[in-house]
PDB file of C-alpha atoms in Angstrom:
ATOM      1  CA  UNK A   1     306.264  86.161  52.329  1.00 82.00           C
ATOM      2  CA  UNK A   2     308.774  88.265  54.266  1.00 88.00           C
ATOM      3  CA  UNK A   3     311.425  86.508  55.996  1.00 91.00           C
ATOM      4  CA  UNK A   4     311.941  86.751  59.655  1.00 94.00           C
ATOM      5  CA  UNK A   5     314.527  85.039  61.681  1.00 95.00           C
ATOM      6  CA  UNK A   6     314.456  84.105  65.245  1.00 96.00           C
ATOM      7  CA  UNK A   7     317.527  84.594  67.149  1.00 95.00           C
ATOM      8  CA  UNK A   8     316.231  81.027  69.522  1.00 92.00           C
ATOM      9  CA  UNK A   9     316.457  77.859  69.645  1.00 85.00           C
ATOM     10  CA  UNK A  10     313.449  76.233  68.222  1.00 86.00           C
ATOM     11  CA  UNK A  11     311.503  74.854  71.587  1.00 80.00           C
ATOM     12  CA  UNK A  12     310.367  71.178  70.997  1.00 71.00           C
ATOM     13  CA  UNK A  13     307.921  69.682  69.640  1.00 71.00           C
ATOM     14  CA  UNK A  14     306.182  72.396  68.485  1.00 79.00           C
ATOM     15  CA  UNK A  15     307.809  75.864  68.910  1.00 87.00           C
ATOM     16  CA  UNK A  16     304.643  78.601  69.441  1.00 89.00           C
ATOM     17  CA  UNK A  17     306.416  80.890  67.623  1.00 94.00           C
ATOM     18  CA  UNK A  18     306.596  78.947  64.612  1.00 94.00           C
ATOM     19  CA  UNK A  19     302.998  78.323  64.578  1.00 94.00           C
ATOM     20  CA  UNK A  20     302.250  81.867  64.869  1.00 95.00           C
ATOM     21  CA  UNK A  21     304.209  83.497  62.474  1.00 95.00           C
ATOM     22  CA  UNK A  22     304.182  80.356  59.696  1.00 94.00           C
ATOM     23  CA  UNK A  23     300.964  82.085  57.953  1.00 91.00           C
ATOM     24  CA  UNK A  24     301.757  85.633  56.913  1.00 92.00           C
ATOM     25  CA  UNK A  25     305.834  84.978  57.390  1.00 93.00           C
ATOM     26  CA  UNK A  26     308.755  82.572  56.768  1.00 92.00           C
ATOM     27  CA  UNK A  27     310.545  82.022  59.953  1.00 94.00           C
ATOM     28  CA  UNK A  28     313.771  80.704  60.608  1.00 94.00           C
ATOM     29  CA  UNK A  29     315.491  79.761  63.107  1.00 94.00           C
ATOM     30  CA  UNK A  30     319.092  80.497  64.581  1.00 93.00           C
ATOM     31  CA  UNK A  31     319.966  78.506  67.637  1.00 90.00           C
ATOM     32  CA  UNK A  32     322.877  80.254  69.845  1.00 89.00           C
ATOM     33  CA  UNK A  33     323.201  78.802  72.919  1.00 85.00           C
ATOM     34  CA  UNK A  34     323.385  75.420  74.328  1.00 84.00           C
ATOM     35  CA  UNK A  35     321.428  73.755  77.150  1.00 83.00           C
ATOM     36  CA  UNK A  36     322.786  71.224  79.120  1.00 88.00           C
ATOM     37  CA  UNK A  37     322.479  69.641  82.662  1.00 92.00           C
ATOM     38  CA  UNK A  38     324.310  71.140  84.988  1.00 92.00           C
ATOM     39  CA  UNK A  39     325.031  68.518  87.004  1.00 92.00           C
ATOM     40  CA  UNK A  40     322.661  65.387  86.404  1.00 95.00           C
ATOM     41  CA  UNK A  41     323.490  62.996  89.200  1.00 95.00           C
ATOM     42  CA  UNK A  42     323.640  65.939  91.711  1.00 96.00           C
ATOM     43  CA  UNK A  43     319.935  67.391  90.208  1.00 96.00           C
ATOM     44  CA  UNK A  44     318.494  63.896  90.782  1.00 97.00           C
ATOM     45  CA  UNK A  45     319.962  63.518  94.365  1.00 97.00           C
ATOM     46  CA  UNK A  46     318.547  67.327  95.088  1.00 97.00           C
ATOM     47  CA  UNK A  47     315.162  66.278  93.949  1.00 96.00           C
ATOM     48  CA  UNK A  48     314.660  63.130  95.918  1.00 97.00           C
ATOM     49  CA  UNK A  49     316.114  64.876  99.129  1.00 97.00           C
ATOM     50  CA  UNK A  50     314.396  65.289 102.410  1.00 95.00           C
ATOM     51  CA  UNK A  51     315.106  68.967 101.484  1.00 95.00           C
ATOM     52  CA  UNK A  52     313.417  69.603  98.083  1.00 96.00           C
ATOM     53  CA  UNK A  53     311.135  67.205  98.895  1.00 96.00           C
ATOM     54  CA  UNK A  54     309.865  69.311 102.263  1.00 94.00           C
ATOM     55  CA  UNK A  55     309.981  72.655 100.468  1.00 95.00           C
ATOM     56  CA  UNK A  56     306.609  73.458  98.896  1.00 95.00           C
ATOM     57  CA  UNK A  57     306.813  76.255  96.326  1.00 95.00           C
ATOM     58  CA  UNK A  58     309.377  76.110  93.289  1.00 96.00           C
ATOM     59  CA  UNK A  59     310.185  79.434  91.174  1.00 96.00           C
ATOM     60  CA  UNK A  60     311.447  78.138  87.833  1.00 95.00           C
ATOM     61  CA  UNK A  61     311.164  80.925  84.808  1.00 90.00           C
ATOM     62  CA  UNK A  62     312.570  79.157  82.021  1.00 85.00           C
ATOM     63  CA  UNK A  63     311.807  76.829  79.571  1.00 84.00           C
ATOM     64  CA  UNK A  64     315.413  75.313  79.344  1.00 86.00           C
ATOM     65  CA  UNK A  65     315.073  74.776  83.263  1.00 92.00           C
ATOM     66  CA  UNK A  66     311.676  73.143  82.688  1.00 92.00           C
ATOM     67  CA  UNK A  67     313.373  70.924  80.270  1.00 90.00           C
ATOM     68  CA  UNK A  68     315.988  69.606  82.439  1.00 93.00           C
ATOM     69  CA  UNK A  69     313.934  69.051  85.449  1.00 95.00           C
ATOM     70  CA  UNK A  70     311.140  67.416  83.915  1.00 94.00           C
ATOM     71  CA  UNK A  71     314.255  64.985  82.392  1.00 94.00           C
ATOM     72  CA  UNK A  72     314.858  64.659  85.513  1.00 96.00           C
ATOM     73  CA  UNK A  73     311.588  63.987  87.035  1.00 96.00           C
ATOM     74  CA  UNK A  74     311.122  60.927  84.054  1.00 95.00           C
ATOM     75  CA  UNK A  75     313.817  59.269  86.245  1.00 96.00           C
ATOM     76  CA  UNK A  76     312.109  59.406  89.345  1.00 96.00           C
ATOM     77  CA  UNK A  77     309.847  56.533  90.808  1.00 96.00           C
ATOM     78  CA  UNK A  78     305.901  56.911  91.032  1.00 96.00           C
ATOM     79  CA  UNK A  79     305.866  58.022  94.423  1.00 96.00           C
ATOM     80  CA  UNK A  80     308.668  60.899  94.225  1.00 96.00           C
ATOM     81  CA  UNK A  81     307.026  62.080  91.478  1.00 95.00           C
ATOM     82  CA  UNK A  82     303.764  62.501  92.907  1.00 95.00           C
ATOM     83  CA  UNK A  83     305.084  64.561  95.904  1.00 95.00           C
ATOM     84  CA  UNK A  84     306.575  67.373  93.074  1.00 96.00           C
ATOM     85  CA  UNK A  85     303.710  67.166  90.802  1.00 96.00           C
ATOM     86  CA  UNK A  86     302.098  68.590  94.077  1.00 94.00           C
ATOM     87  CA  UNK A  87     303.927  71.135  94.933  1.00 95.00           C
ATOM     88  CA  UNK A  88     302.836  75.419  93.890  1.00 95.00           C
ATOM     89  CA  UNK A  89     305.042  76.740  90.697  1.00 95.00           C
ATOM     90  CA  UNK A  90     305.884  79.746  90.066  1.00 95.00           C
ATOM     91  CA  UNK A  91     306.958  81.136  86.615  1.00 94.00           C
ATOM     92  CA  UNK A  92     306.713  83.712  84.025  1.00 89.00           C
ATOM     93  CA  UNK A  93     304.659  83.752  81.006  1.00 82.00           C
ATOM     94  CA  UNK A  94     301.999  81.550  79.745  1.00 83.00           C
ATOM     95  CA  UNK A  95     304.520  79.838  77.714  1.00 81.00           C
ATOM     96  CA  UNK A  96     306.426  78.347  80.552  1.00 87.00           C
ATOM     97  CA  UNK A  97     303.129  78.096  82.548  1.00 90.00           C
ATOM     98  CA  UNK A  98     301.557  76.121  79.990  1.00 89.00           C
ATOM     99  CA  UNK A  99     304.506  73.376  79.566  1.00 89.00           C
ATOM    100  CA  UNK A 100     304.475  72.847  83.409  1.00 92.00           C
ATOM    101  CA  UNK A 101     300.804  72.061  83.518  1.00 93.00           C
ATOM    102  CA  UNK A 102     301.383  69.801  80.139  1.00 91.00           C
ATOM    103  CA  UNK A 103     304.320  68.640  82.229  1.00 92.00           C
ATOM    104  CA  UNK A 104     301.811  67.527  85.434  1.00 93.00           C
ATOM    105  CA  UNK A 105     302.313  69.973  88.023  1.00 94.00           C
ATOM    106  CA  UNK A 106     298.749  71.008  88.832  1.00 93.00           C
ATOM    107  CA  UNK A 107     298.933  74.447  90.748  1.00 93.00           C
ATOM    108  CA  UNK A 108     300.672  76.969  88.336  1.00 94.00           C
ATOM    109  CA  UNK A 109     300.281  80.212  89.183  1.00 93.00           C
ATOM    110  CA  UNK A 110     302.329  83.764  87.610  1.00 92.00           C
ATOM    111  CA  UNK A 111     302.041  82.862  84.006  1.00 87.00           C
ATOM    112  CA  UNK A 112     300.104  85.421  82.075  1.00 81.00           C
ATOM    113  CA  UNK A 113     299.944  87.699  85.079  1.00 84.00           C
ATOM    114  CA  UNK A 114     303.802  87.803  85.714  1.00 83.00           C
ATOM    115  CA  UNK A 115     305.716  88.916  82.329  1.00 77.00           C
ATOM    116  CA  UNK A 116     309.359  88.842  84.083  1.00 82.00           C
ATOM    117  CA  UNK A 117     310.949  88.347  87.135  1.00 84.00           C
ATOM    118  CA  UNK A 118     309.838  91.726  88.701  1.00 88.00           C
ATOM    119  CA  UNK A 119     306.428  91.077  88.031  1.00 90.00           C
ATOM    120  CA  UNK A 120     306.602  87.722  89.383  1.00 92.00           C
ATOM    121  CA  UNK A 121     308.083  88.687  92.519  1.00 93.00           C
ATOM    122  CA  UNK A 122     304.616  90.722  93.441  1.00 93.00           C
ATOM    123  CA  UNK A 123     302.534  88.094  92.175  1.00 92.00           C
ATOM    124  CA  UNK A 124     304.382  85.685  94.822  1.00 93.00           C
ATOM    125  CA  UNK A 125     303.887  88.356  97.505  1.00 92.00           C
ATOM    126  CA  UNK A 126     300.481  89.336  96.806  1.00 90.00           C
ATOM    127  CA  UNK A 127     299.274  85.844  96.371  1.00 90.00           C
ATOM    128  CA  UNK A 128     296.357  85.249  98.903  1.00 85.00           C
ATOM    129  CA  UNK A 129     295.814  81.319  97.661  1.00 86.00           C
ATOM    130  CA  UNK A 130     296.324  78.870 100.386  1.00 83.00           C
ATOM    131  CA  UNK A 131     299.744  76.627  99.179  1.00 86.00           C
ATOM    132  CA  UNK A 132     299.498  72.922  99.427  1.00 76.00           C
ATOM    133  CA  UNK A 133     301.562  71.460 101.734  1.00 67.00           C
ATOM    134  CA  UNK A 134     301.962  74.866 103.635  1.00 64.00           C
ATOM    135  CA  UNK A 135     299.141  73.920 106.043  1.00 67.00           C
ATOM    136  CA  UNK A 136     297.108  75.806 104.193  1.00 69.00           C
ATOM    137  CA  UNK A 137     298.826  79.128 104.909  1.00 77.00           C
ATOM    138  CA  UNK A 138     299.078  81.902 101.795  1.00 82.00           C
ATOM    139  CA  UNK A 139     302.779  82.765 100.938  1.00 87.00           C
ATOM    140  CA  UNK A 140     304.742  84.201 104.355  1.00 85.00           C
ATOM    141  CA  UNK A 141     308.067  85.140 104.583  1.00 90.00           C
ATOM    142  CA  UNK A 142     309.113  81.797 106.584  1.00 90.00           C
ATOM    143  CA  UNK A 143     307.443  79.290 103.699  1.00 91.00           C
ATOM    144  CA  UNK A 144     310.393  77.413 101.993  1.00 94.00           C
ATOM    145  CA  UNK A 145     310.995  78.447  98.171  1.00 96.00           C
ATOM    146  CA  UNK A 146     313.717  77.303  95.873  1.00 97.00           C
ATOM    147  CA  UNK A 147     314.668  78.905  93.067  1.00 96.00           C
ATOM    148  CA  UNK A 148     315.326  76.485  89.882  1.00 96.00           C
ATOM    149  CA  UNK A 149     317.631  78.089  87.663  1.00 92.00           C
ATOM    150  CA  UNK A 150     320.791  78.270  84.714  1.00 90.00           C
ATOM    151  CA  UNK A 151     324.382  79.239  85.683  1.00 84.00           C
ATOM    152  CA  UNK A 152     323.745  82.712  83.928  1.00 75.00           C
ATOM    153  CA  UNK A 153     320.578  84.325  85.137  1.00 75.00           C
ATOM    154  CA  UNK A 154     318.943  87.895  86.117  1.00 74.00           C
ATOM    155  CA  UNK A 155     319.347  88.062  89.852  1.00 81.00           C
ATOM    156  CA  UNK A 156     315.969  90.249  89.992  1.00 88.00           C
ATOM    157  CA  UNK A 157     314.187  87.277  91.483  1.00 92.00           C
ATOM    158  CA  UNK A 158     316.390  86.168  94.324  1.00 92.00           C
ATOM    159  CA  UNK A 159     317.400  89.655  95.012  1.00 93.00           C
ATOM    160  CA  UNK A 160     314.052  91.071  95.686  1.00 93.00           C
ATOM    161  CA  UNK A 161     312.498  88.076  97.386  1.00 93.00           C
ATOM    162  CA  UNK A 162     315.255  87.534 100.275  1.00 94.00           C
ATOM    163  CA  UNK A 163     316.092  92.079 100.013  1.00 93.00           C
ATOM    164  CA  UNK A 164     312.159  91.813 101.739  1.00 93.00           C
ATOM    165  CA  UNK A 165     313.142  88.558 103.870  1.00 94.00           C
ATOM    166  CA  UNK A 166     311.508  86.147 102.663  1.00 94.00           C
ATOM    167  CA  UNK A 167     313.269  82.422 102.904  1.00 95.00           C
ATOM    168  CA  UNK A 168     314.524  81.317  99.422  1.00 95.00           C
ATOM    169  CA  UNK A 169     317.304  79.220  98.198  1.00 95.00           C
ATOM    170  CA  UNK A 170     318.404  78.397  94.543  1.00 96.00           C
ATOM    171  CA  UNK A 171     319.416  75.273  92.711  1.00 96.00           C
ATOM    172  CA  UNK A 172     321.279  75.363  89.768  1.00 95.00           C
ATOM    173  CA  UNK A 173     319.844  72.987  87.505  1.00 95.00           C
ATOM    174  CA  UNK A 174     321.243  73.711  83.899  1.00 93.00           C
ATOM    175  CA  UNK A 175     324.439  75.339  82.032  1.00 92.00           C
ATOM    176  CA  UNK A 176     324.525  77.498  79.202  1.00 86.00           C
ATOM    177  CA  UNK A 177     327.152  78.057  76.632  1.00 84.00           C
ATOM    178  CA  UNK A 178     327.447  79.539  72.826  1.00 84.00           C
ATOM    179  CA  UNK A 179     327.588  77.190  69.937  1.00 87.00           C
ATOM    180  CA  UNK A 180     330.160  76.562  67.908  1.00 84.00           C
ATOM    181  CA  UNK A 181     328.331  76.908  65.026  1.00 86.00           C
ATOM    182  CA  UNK A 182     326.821  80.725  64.971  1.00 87.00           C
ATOM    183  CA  UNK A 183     328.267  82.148  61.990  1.00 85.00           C
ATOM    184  CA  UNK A 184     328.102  79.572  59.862  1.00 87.00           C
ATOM    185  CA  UNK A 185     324.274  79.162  60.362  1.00 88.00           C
ATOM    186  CA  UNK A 186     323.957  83.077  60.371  1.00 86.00           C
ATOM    187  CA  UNK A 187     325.441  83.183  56.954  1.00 86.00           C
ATOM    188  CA  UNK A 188     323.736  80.337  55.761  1.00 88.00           C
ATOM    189  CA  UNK A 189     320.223  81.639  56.909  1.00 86.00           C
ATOM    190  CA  UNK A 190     321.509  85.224  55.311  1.00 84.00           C
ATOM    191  CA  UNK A 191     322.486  84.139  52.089  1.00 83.00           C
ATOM    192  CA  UNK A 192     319.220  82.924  51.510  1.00 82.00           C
ATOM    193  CA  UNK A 193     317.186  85.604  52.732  1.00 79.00           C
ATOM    194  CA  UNK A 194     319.767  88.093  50.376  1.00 72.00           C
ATOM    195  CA  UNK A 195     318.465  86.342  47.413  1.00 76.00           C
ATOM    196  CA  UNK A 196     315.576  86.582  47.889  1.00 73.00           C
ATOM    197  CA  UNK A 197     312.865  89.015  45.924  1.00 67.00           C
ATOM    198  CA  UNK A 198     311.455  90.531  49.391  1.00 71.00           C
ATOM    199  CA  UNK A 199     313.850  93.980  49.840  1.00 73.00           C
ATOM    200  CA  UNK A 200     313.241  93.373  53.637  1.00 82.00           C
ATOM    201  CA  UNK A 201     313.845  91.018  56.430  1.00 89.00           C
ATOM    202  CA  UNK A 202     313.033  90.850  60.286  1.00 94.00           C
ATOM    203  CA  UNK A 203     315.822  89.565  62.886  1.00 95.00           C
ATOM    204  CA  UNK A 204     314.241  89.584  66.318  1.00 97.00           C
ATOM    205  CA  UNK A 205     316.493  89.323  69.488  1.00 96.00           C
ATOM    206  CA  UNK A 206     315.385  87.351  72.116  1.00 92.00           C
ATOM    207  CA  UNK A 207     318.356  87.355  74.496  1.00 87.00           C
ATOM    208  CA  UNK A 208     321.477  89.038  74.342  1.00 90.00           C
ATOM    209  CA  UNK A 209     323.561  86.064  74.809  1.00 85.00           C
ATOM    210  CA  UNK A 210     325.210  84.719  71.700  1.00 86.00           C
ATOM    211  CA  UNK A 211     324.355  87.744  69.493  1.00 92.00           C
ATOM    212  CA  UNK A 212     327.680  89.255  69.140  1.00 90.00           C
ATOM    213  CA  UNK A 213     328.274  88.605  65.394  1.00 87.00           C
ATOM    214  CA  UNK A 214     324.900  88.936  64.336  1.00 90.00           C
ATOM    215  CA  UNK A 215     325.001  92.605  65.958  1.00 93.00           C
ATOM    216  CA  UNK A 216     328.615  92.832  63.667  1.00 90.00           C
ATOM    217  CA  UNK A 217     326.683  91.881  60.657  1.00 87.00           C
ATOM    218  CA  UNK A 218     323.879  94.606  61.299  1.00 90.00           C
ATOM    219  CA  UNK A 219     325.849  97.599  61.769  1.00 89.00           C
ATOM    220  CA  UNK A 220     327.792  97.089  58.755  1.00 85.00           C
ATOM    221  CA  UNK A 221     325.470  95.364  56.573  1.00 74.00           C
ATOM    222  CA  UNK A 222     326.457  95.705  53.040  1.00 70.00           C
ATOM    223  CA  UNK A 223     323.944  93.543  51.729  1.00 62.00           C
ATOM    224  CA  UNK A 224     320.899  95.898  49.982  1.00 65.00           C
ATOM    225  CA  UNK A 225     318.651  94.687  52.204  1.00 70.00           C
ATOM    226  CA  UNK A 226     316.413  96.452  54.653  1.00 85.00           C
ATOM    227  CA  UNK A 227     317.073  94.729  58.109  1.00 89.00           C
ATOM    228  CA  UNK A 228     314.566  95.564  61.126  1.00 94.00           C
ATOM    229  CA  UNK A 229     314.521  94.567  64.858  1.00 96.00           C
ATOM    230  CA  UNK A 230     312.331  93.517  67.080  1.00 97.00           C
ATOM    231  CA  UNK A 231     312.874  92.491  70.823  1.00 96.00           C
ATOM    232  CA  UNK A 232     310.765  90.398  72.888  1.00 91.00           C
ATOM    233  CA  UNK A 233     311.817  92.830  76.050  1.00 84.00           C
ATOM    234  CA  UNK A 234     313.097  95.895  77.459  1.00 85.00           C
ATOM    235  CA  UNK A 235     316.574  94.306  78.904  1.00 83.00           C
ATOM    236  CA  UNK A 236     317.354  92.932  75.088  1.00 90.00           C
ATOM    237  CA  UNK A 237     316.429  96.582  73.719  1.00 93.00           C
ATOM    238  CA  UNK A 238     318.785  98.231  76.356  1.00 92.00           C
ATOM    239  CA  UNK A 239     321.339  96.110  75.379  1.00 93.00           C
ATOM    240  CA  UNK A 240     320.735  96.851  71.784  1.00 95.00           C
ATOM    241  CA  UNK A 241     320.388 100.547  71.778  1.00 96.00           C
ATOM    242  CA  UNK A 242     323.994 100.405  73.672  1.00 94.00           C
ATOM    243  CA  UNK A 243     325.811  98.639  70.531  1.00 94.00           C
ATOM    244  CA  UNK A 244     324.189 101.925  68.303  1.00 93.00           C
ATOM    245  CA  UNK A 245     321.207  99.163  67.284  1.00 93.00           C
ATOM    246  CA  UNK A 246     317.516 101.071  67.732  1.00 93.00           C
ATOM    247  CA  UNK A 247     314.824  98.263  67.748  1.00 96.00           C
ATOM    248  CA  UNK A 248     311.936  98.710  65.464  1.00 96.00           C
ATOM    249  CA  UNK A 249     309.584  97.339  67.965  1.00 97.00           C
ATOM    250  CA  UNK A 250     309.389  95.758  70.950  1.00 96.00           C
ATOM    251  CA  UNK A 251     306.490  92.767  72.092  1.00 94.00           C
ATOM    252  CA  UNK A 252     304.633  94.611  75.186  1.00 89.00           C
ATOM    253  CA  UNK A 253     304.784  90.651  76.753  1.00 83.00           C
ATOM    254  CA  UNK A 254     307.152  87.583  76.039  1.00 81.00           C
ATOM    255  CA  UNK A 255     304.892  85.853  73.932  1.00 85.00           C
ATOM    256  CA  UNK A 256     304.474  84.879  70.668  1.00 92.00           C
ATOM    257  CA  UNK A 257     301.221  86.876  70.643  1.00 93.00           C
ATOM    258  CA  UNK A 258     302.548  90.026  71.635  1.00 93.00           C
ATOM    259  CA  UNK A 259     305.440  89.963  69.455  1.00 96.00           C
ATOM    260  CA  UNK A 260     303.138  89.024  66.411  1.00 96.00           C
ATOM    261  CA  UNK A 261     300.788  91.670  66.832  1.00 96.00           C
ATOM    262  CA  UNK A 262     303.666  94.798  66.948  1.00 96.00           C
ATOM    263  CA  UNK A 263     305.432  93.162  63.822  1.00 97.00           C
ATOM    264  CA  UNK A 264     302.384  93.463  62.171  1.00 95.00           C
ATOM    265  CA  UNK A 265     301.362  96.515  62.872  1.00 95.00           C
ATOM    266  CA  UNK A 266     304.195  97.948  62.174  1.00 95.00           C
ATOM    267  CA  UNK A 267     304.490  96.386  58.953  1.00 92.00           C
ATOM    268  CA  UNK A 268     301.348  97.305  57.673  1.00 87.00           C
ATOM    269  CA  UNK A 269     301.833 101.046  58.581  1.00 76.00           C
TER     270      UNK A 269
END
């Protein structure tokens, strides 16, 4: 089967990806980056504040983010927990939408509709569902949002919101920093795929973070092998096409699905 490696770290327990490409492909995985609380102590104060606790609506639109705070929520008693299990998320992508309802929060909405931050934005103010514990108001510019996010983020989100006036405030809940261990793995993943029979190989980019020596290794690959891209999104190809590297294709949504589907079709072209 050809080879494909995932510039990610796998997501746990199961990654989707994985599970999708396991039957016509051999993944494998390259983590990059590292996820780690930002602050623990000062996450779990936030979250049991009269603050948080009064603001209804949460924007989170990561999985790493999701991660953290649901560590965080594990913490917190019965009661606490209730009160943010109850509160309207916002996110992007079914992925992300689909661990928070595994997770307990029970009114998800974006998800499938909203496939980045843009997207999201007009979902949030085009949203005509009543938000619990905004007396039963739709989204107006005075309800309360926060804004759960990483150190290093897009700023499309908070930018657009509070650029139309509408009251949001972030929370930084997680940090993010390269491994170490990048190049060994890369050339431990790559010496494999070299020797094998297949004369081709997929890398797919999910995030241009970390990818600095795996970019190296592609515009001066030496190896005999036929390397081609894929991106799961436009930012990642722009980034790309500026270090001379054209994508092959690109997923038309951040999901497994999408990303699937245009690596297949191009391969059987």
């Amino acid at each position: 089967m050809t080879n494909i490696i995932l510039l990610k770290n796998p997501t746990t327990p199961t990654d989707p990806y994985l599970t999708k490409f396991s039957s016509i492909y051999t993944p494998h995985f390259i983590p990059l980056l590292t996820h780690t609380h930002k602050h623990k102590s000062k996450t779990l104060a936030y979250l049991t504040s009269l603050t948080f606790l009064s603001i209804p609506i949460f924007i989170i639109t990561s999985q790493r983010a999701v991660e953290m705070f649901n560590e965080c929520i594990s913490e917190l008693s019965d009661e606490i927990r209730e009160i943010i299990f109850s509160k309207t998320a916002y996110t992007v992508g079914p992925a992300t939408c689909e661990i928070l309802k595994r997770s307990g929060f029970r009114d998800v909405r974006g998800g499938e509709d909203a496939g980045n931050g843009s997207k999201l934005v007009d979902f949030i103010i085009n949203d005509n569902q009543p938000i619990n514990g905004n007396g039963g108001c739709v989204v107006g510019k005075d309800t309360r949002m926060v804004f759960l996010t990483g150190e290093i983020r897009k700023d499309i989100i908070p930018r657009k919101l509070i650029g139309l006036g509408y009251n949001l405030e972030e929370f930084v809940i997680y940090k993010t920093e390269k491994r170490d261990d990048i190049i060994e793995n890369f050339n431990s993943v790559v010496n494999d795929v070299v020797r094998c029979d297949d004369d081709c190989c997929w890398v797919i980019f999910f995030s241009p973070q970390g990818t600095e020596v795996i970019v190296d290794y592609l515009r001066n690959r030496k190896d005999g092998k036929k390397w081609k891209i894929g991106v799961i999104g436009p930012t990642t190809e722009e980034y790309l096409i500026d270090c001379d590297l054209k994508p092959h294709v690109i997923a038309s949504k951040p999901t497994p699905d999408s990303l699937f589907d245009c690596i297949y079709n191009y391969d059987r072209v």
